[in-house]
PDB file of C-alpha atoms in Angstrom:
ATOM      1  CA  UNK L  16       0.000   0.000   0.000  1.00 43.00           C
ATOM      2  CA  UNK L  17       1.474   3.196  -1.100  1.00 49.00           C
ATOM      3  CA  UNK L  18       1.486   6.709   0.414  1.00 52.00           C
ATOM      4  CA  UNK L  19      -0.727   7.775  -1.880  1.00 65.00           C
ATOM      5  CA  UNK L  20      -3.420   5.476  -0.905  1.00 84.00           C
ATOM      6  CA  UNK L  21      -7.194   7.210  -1.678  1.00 93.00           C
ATOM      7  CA  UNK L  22      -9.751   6.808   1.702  1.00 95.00           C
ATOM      8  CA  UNK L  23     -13.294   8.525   1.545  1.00 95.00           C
ATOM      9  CA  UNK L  24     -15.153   8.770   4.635  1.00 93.00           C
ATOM     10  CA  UNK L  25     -19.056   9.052   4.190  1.00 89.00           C
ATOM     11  CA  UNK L  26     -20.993   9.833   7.206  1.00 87.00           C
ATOM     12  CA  UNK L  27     -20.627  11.317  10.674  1.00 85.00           C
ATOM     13  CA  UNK L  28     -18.182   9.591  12.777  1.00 87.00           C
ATOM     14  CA  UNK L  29     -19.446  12.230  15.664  1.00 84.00           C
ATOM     15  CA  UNK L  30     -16.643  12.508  18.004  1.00 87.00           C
ATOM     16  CA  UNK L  31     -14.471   9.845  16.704  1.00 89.00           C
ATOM     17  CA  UNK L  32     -14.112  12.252  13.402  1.00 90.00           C
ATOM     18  CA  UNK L  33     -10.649  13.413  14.440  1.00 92.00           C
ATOM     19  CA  UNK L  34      -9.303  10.252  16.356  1.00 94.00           C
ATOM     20  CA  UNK L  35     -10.124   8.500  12.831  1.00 94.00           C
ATOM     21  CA  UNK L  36      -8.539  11.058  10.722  1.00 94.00           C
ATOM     22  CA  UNK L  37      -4.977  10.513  12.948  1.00 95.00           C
ATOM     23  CA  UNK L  38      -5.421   6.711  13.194  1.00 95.00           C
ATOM     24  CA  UNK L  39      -5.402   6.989   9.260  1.00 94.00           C
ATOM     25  CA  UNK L  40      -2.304   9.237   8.700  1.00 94.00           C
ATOM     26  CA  UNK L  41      -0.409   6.905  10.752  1.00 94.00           C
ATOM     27  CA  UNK L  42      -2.445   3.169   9.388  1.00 94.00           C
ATOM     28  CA  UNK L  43      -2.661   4.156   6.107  1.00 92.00           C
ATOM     29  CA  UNK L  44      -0.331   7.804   5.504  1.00 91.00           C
ATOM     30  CA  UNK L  45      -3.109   9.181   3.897  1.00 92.00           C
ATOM     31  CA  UNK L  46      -6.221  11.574   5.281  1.00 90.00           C
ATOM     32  CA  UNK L  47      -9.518  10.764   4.028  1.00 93.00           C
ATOM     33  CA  UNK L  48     -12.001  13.620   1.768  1.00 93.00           C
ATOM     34  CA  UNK L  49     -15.003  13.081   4.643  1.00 92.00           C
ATOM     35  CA  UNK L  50     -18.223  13.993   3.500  1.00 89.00           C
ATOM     36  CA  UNK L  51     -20.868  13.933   6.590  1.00 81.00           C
ATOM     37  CA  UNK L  52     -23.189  15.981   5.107  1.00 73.00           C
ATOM     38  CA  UNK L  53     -26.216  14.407   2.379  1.00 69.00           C
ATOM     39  CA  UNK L  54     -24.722  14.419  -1.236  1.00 72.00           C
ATOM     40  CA  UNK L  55     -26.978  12.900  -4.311  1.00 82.00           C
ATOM     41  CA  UNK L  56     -25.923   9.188  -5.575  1.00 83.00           C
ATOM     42  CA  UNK L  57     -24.077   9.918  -8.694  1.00 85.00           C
ATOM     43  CA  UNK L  58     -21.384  12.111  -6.895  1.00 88.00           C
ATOM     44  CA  UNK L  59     -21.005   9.819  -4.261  1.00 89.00           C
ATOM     45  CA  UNK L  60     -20.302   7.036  -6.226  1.00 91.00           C
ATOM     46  CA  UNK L  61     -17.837   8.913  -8.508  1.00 92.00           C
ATOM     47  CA  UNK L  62     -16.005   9.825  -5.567  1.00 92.00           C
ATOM     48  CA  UNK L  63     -16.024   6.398  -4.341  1.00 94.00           C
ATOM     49  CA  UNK L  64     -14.709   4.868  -7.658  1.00 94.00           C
ATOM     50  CA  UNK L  65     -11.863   7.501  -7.667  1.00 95.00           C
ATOM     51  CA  UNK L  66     -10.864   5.941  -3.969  1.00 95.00           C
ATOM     52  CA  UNK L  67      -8.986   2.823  -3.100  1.00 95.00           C
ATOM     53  CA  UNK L  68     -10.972   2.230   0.263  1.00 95.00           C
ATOM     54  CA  UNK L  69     -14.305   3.370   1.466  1.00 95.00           C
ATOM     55  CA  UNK L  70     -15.356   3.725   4.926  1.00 94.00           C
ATOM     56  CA  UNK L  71     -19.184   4.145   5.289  1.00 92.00           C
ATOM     57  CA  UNK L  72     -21.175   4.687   8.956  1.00 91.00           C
ATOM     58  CA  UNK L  73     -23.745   2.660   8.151  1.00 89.00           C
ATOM     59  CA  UNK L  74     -25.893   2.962  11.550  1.00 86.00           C
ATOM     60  CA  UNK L  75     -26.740   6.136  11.037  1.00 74.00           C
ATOM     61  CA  UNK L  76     -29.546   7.779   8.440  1.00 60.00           C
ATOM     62  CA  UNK L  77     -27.828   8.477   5.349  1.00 53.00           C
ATOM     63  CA  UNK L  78     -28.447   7.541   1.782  1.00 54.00           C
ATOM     64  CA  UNK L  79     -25.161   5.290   1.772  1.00 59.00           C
ATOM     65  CA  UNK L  80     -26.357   2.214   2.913  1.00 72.00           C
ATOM     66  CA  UNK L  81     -26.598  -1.338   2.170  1.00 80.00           C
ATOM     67  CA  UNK L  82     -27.757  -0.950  -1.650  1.00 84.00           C
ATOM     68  CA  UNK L  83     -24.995   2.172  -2.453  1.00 88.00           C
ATOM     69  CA  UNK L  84     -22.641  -0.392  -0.751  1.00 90.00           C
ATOM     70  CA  UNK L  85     -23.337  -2.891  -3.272  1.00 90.00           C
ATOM     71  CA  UNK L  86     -23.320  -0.190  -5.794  1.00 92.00           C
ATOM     72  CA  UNK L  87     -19.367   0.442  -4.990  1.00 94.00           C
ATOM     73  CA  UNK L  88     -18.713  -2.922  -5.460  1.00 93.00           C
ATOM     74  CA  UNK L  89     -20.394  -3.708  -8.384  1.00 94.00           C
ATOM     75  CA  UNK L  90     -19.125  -0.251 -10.332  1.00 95.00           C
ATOM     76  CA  UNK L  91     -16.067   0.100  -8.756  1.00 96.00           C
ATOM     77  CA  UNK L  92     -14.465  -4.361  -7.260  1.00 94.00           C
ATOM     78  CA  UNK L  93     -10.651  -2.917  -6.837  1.00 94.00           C
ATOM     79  CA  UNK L  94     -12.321  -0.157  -4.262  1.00 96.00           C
ATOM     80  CA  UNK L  95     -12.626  -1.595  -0.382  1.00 95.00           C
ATOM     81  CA  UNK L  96     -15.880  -0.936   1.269  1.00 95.00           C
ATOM     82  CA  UNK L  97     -15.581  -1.092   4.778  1.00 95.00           C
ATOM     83  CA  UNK L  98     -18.537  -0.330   7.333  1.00 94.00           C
ATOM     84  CA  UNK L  99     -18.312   1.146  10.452  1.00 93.00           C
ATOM     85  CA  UNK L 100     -21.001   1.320  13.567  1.00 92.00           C
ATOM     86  CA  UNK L 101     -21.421   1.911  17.083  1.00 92.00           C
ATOM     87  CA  UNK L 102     -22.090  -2.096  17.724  1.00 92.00           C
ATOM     88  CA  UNK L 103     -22.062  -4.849  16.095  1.00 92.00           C
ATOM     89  CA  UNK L 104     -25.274  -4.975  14.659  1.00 90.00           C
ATOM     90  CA  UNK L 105     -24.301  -4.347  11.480  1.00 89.00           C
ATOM     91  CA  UNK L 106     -20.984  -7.334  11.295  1.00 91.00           C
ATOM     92  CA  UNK L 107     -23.315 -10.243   9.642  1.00 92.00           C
ATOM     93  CA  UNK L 108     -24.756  -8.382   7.513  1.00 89.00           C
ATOM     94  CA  UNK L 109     -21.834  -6.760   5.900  1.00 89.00           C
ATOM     95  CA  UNK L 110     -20.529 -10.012   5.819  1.00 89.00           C
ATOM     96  CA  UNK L 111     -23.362 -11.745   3.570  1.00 89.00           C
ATOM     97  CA  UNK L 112     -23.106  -8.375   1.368  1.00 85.00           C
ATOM     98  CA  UNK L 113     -19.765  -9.394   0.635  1.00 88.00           C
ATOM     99  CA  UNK L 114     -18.338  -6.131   1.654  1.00 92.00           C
ATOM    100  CA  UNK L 115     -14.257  -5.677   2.602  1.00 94.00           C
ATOM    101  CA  UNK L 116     -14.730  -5.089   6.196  1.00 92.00           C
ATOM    102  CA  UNK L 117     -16.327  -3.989   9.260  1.00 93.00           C
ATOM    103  CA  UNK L 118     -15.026  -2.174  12.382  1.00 91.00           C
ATOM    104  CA  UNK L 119     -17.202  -1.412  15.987  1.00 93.00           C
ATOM    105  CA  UNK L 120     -16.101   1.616  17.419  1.00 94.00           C
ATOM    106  CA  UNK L 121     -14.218   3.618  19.170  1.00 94.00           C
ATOM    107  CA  UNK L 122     -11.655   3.969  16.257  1.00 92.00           C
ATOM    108  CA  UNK L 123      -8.174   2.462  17.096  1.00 94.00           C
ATOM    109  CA  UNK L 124      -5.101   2.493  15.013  1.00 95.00           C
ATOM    110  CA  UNK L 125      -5.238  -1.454  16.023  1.00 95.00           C
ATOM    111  CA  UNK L 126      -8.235  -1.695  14.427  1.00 94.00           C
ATOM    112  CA  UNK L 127      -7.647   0.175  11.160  1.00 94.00           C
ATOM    113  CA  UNK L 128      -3.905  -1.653  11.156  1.00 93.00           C
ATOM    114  CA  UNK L 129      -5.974  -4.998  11.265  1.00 93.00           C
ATOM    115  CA  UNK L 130      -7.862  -4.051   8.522  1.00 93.00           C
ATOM    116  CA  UNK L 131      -5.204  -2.757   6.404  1.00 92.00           C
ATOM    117  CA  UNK L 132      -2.903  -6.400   6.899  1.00 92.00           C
ATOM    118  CA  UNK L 133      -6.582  -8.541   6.144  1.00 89.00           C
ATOM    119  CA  UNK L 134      -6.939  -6.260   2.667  1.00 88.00           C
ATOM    120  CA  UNK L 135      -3.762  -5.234   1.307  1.00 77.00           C
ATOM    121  CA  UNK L 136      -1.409  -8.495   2.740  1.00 58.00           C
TER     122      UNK L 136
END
């Protein structure tokens, strides 16, 4: 995994937002483009095909959910879609969506390293 490795963040990761953004720089040595606030489809999903790994909060009420996820992967397979959530309510079923990877927080460089060995070893 290079330096120049392209992460999107869609959704509000609340006050995790900057913890994230650091565990990143030093996981991946790259900041992700967040966008928290409602955006239509199309953009999204250019701006997730023009990324090497997506990270998407999927327990909260945005349009990026379990059909845009499939959307990623189906327009974009080299991109990683990777959900993230308060519990882990949402681990099976990003699992039988076939989906990179899933992560409960709080946000831990440990985490994001784990993910990063899994996907790019």
């Amino acid at each position: 995994i290079g330096v120049d490795q392209r992460l999107l963040l869609i959704g509000d990761m609340g006050g995790e937002c900057d913890v994230f953004l650091l565990a990143c720089e030093k996981v991946f040595a790259s900041r992700p483009l967040v966008i928290t606030s409602e955006s239509n489809e199309p953009d999204l999903l250019l701006r997730a095909g023009q990324s090497d790994m997506v990270f998407i909060r999927i327990d909260r009420d945005y349009n990026c959910n379990f059909s845009f996820s499939r959307k990623i992967k189906l327009a974009y397979p080299h991109v990683r879609v990777v959900w993230v959530a308060a519990n882990n309510r949402y681990a099976l079923p990003a699992f039988e969506n076939n989906l990179d990877g899933y992560f409960e927080l709080p946000v831990t460089e440990a985490k994001l390293g784990a993910i990063k060995k899994r996907l790019y070893v």
